[in-house]
XYZ file of C-alpha atoms in Angstrom:
290
model
C -94.279 5.280 8.712
C -92.011 7.897 7.199
C -89.029 5.585 7.585
C -90.845 2.801 5.728
C -91.865 5.198 2.968
C -88.287 6.405 2.687
C -87.034 2.829 2.435
C -89.591 2.037 -0.264
C -88.611 5.128 -2.232
C -84.955 4.185 -1.910
C -85.642 0.724 -3.333
C -87.626 2.209 -6.223
C -84.795 4.607 -7.060
C -82.266 1.757 -6.923
C -84.425 -0.411 -9.194
C -84.814 2.429 -11.712
C -81.053 3.024 -11.729
C -80.341 -0.675 -12.147
C -82.739 -0.891 -15.087
C -81.096 2.076 -16.789
C -77.637 0.707 -16.083
C -78.623 -2.723 -17.397
C -79.659 -1.156 -20.707
C -76.303 0.631 -20.941
C -74.381 -2.552 -20.090
C -76.289 -4.578 -22.661
C -75.622 -1.955 -25.336
C -71.892 -1.848 -24.562
C -71.549 -5.628 -24.285
C -73.279 -6.371 -27.573
C -71.598 -3.595 -29.553
C -69.471 -4.786 -32.457
C -66.120 -3.626 -31.057
C -63.725 -5.788 -29.026
C -63.068 -3.303 -26.223
C -63.764 -4.746 -22.789
C -63.012 -1.714 -20.635
C -66.319 0.125 -20.887
C -68.747 -2.816 -20.402
C -66.516 -4.362 -17.716
C -66.540 -1.053 -15.843
C -70.331 -0.874 -16.232
C -70.615 -4.055 -14.132
C -69.484 -1.880 -11.235
C -72.862 -0.154 -11.357
C -74.399 -3.282 -9.876
C -72.748 -2.163 -6.637
C -72.437 1.570 -7.311
C -75.478 2.562 -9.423
C -74.212 6.102 -10.025
C -70.584 5.192 -10.676
C -68.777 7.693 -12.942
C -67.523 5.405 -15.698
C -65.775 8.226 -17.571
C -63.264 8.619 -14.730
C -61.981 5.085 -15.297
C -62.208 5.202 -19.078
C -59.898 8.221 -18.840
C -57.598 6.173 -16.592
C -57.187 3.616 -19.386
C -56.716 6.316 -22.014
C -54.066 8.237 -20.072
C -51.999 5.177 -19.256
C -52.488 3.693 -22.702
C -51.357 6.871 -24.401
C -48.323 6.984 -22.120
C -47.417 3.435 -23.106
C -48.001 4.124 -26.787
C -45.929 7.304 -26.915
C -43.008 5.833 -24.992
C -42.912 2.229 -26.204
C -45.297 1.975 -29.165
C -42.447 1.644 -31.684
C -40.867 -1.255 -29.789
C -40.542 -4.299 -32.003
C -41.107 -7.830 -30.883
C -44.073 -9.247 -29.003
C -42.018 -10.528 -26.063
C -40.327 -7.136 -25.664
C -43.743 -5.495 -25.446
C -44.925 -8.085 -22.920
C -41.926 -7.314 -20.718
C -42.674 -3.584 -20.966
C -46.313 -4.205 -20.092
C -45.390 -6.419 -17.136
C -43.123 -3.711 -15.715
C -45.810 -1.103 -16.204
C -48.712 -3.092 -14.742
C -46.966 -4.782 -11.820
C -44.060 -2.476 -10.935
C -45.161 1.020 -11.892
C -48.913 0.679 -11.348
C -48.378 -1.989 -8.642
C -51.320 -4.239 -9.493
C -51.296 -7.491 -7.539
C -53.404 -10.624 -7.002
C -55.767 -10.506 -4.049
C -54.941 -13.995 -2.813
C -55.753 -13.118 0.790
C -59.382 -12.135 0.132
C -60.059 -13.798 -3.205
C -63.859 -13.876 -2.808
C -64.307 -10.216 -1.946
C -66.901 -8.893 -4.460
C -64.736 -5.800 -4.947
C -62.291 -7.993 -6.883
C -64.939 -8.247 -9.607
C -65.657 -4.525 -9.941
C -63.088 -3.017 -12.286
C -63.293 0.419 -10.649
C -62.401 -1.122 -7.271
C -59.581 -3.133 -8.839
C -58.118 0.060 -10.316
C -58.462 1.947 -7.035
C -57.165 -0.803 -4.758
C -54.654 -2.327 -7.238
C -55.965 -5.764 -6.279
C -57.924 -8.234 -8.364
C -58.659 -11.781 -9.408
C -57.429 -13.454 -12.615
C -60.220 -12.205 -14.870
C -60.259 -8.549 -13.768
C -56.469 -8.281 -13.844
C -56.578 -9.896 -17.293
C -59.115 -7.338 -18.566
C -56.863 -4.474 -17.462
C -53.826 -6.189 -18.996
C -55.536 -6.877 -22.340
C -56.934 -3.355 -22.610
C -53.563 -1.712 -21.937
C -51.860 -4.137 -24.363
C -53.930 -2.698 -27.221
C -52.005 0.573 -26.923
C -48.789 -1.329 -27.655
C -50.302 -2.948 -30.730
C -50.695 -6.316 -29.028
C -53.740 -8.396 -29.944
C -54.298 -10.394 -26.781
C -57.421 -12.381 -25.936
C -58.897 -13.604 -22.693
C -59.088 -17.374 -22.242
C -61.644 -18.967 -19.942
C -59.274 -21.671 -18.731
C -61.004 -24.105 -16.318
C -60.678 -22.871 -12.752
C -58.581 -19.896 -13.786
C -58.444 -17.167 -16.422
C -55.537 -16.672 -18.789
C -54.546 -14.404 -21.664
C -53.608 -15.749 -25.078
C -51.238 -14.377 -27.706
C -51.538 -15.539 -31.321
C -48.961 -13.211 -32.864
C -45.673 -14.785 -33.982
C -45.372 -17.619 -31.414
C -48.452 -18.796 -29.511
C -48.083 -18.434 -25.746
C -50.204 -17.617 -22.740
C -50.007 -15.077 -19.910
C -51.139 -15.398 -16.303
C -52.140 -11.897 -15.204
C -52.791 -13.200 -11.683
C -49.170 -14.308 -11.403
C -47.542 -11.003 -12.418
C -47.617 -11.682 -16.155
C -46.008 -15.124 -16.105
C -45.552 -16.486 -19.635
C -46.772 -20.033 -20.250
C -46.532 -22.443 -23.160
C -49.195 -24.996 -24.030
C -47.310 -27.690 -22.118
C -47.338 -25.501 -18.997
C -51.103 -25.029 -19.268
C -51.612 -28.780 -19.696
C -49.435 -29.505 -16.669
C -51.423 -27.034 -14.547
C -54.703 -28.555 -15.649
C -53.633 -32.140 -14.981
C -52.271 -31.166 -11.570
C -55.520 -29.362 -10.660
C -57.725 -32.256 -11.793
C -55.472 -35.045 -10.570
C -55.332 -36.371 -14.121
C -58.993 -37.426 -13.944
C -59.940 -35.298 -16.973
C -58.118 -35.330 -20.274
C -56.658 -32.004 -21.371
C -58.028 -30.457 -24.558
C -57.038 -27.487 -26.711
C -60.651 -26.341 -26.312
C -59.594 -25.105 -22.873
C -57.244 -22.631 -24.578
C -59.845 -21.246 -26.968
C -60.064 -17.418 -26.911
C -63.178 -16.134 -25.170
C -65.473 -13.672 -26.904
C -66.226 -10.291 -25.392
C -69.621 -11.511 -24.173
C -68.103 -14.697 -22.710
C -65.588 -12.675 -20.678
C -68.309 -10.400 -19.310
C -70.580 -13.355 -18.535
C -67.758 -15.013 -16.604
C -67.191 -11.831 -14.589
C -70.879 -11.831 -13.717
C -70.796 -15.555 -12.900
C -68.039 -14.932 -10.365
C -70.184 -12.278 -8.691
C -73.269 -14.478 -8.733
C -71.390 -17.338 -7.076
C -70.071 -15.017 -4.378
C -73.544 -13.652 -3.634
C -75.005 -17.170 -3.462
C -72.249 -18.231 -1.059
C -73.034 -15.155 1.073
C -76.767 -16.001 0.845
C -77.454 -12.614 -0.721
C -79.909 -14.172 -3.137
C -81.534 -10.917 -4.239
C -78.135 -9.639 -5.377
C -77.455 -12.905 -7.178
C -80.748 -12.478 -9.063
C -79.759 -8.946 -10.097
C -76.477 -10.297 -11.424
C -78.248 -13.013 -13.414
C -80.568 -10.392 -14.905
C -77.476 -8.807 -16.451
C -76.112 -12.169 -17.584
C -79.366 -13.092 -19.309
C -79.412 -9.685 -21.017
C -76.240 -10.645 -22.918
C -76.673 -14.442 -23.077
C -80.426 -15.011 -23.446
C -79.778 -18.246 -25.343
C -78.286 -20.099 -22.329
C -80.992 -22.088 -20.486
C -78.803 -22.667 -17.402
C -79.029 -18.976 -16.529
C -82.822 -19.271 -16.354
C -82.559 -22.380 -14.182
C -80.233 -20.622 -11.753
C -82.362 -17.483 -11.624
C -85.537 -19.528 -11.180
C -84.081 -21.398 -8.201
C -82.945 -18.140 -6.618
C -86.302 -16.458 -7.239
C -87.955 -19.367 -5.451
C -85.619 -18.826 -2.500
C -86.596 -15.164 -2.201
C -90.288 -16.077 -2.483
C -91.083 -14.855 -5.985
C -92.942 -18.001 -7.135
C -94.523 -16.614 -10.311
C -91.229 -15.302 -11.677
C -89.489 -18.502 -10.552
C -92.011 -20.681 -12.376
C -91.607 -18.677 -15.566
C -87.828 -19.163 -15.546
C -87.918 -22.831 -14.567
C -90.547 -23.685 -17.170
C -88.441 -21.931 -19.800
C -85.444 -23.999 -18.703
C -87.370 -27.271 -18.907
C -88.658 -26.391 -22.360
C -85.157 -25.702 -23.703
C -83.138 -28.371 -21.831
C -84.625 -31.705 -22.808
C -81.523 -33.760 -22.017
C -80.397 -32.073 -18.806
C -79.214 -34.438 -16.058
C -80.791 -32.367 -13.251
C -84.150 -32.106 -15.042
C -86.012 -34.192 -12.433
C -84.974 -31.897 -9.580
C -86.188 -28.849 -11.494
C -89.469 -30.589 -12.337
C -89.971 -31.380 -8.639
C -89.386 -27.730 -7.744
C -91.894 -26.610 -10.390
C -94.535 -28.968 -8.955
C -93.870 -27.683 -5.438
C -94.171 -24.060 -6.559
C -97.424 -24.736 -8.398
C -98.923 -26.561 -5.427
C -97.879 -23.817 -3.048
C -99.421 -21.181 -5.297
C -102.713 -23.101 -5.377
C -102.692 -23.352 -1.564
C -102.102 -19.607 -1.180
C -104.796 -18.611 -3.649
């Protein structure tokens, strides 16, 4: 009995921490500045609810100030990119985690900093944040199936943080895309559009959600979608996904609320019939239970 009570108390404490951390994340994500470090680090509190964010903010500040004092006067964008590449990949020894790409730790910025391993988007966030100290205005790009960094100063080019800062031109990006899709989809400059702060954070959360779904950790996937909806409440697909997951973990009332919202705001959706069928099944089941 005591063990069950202790477990219940532990869940309540975790839920309270998650709610508080969600409010902090939402505030940081929707703030008017362009800095990604703080809200991206806050995502780590999904896994570590009491994570000390200041420790890692100081990590950025110390290394950024070191870069600024030593190389801040360097002229030329490409010169600064070379300096940043040496710093990130040779001095700090960050590397792509190709061996265990779908480890959730690759999506928590604190773990990426500690382990020096990450996926394209988390390595890109670190790269972009450090670049600011050199006066570089780089932007994340939600390239299909990958994540790149874009430079609009002087000559437009792109950077692959997952491939040790490789510099790409538009033609290189198009070639990659056509190779990945087998030429079945036409390339568009829309794929090279800079992502907003919220879009970057939502993509980080989407990676986590997909991992949790693959691992059948549906409760964790729901928690992740709660954070996504907090910063993108205008996207009906998030409600559809959360509703389906809530149905899987037997929360029919909450599932119905999300799925009905989705149907109301997605009149032309191709998968509408499947969602309508699920709504009918949930309503019938609820009537049977009650």
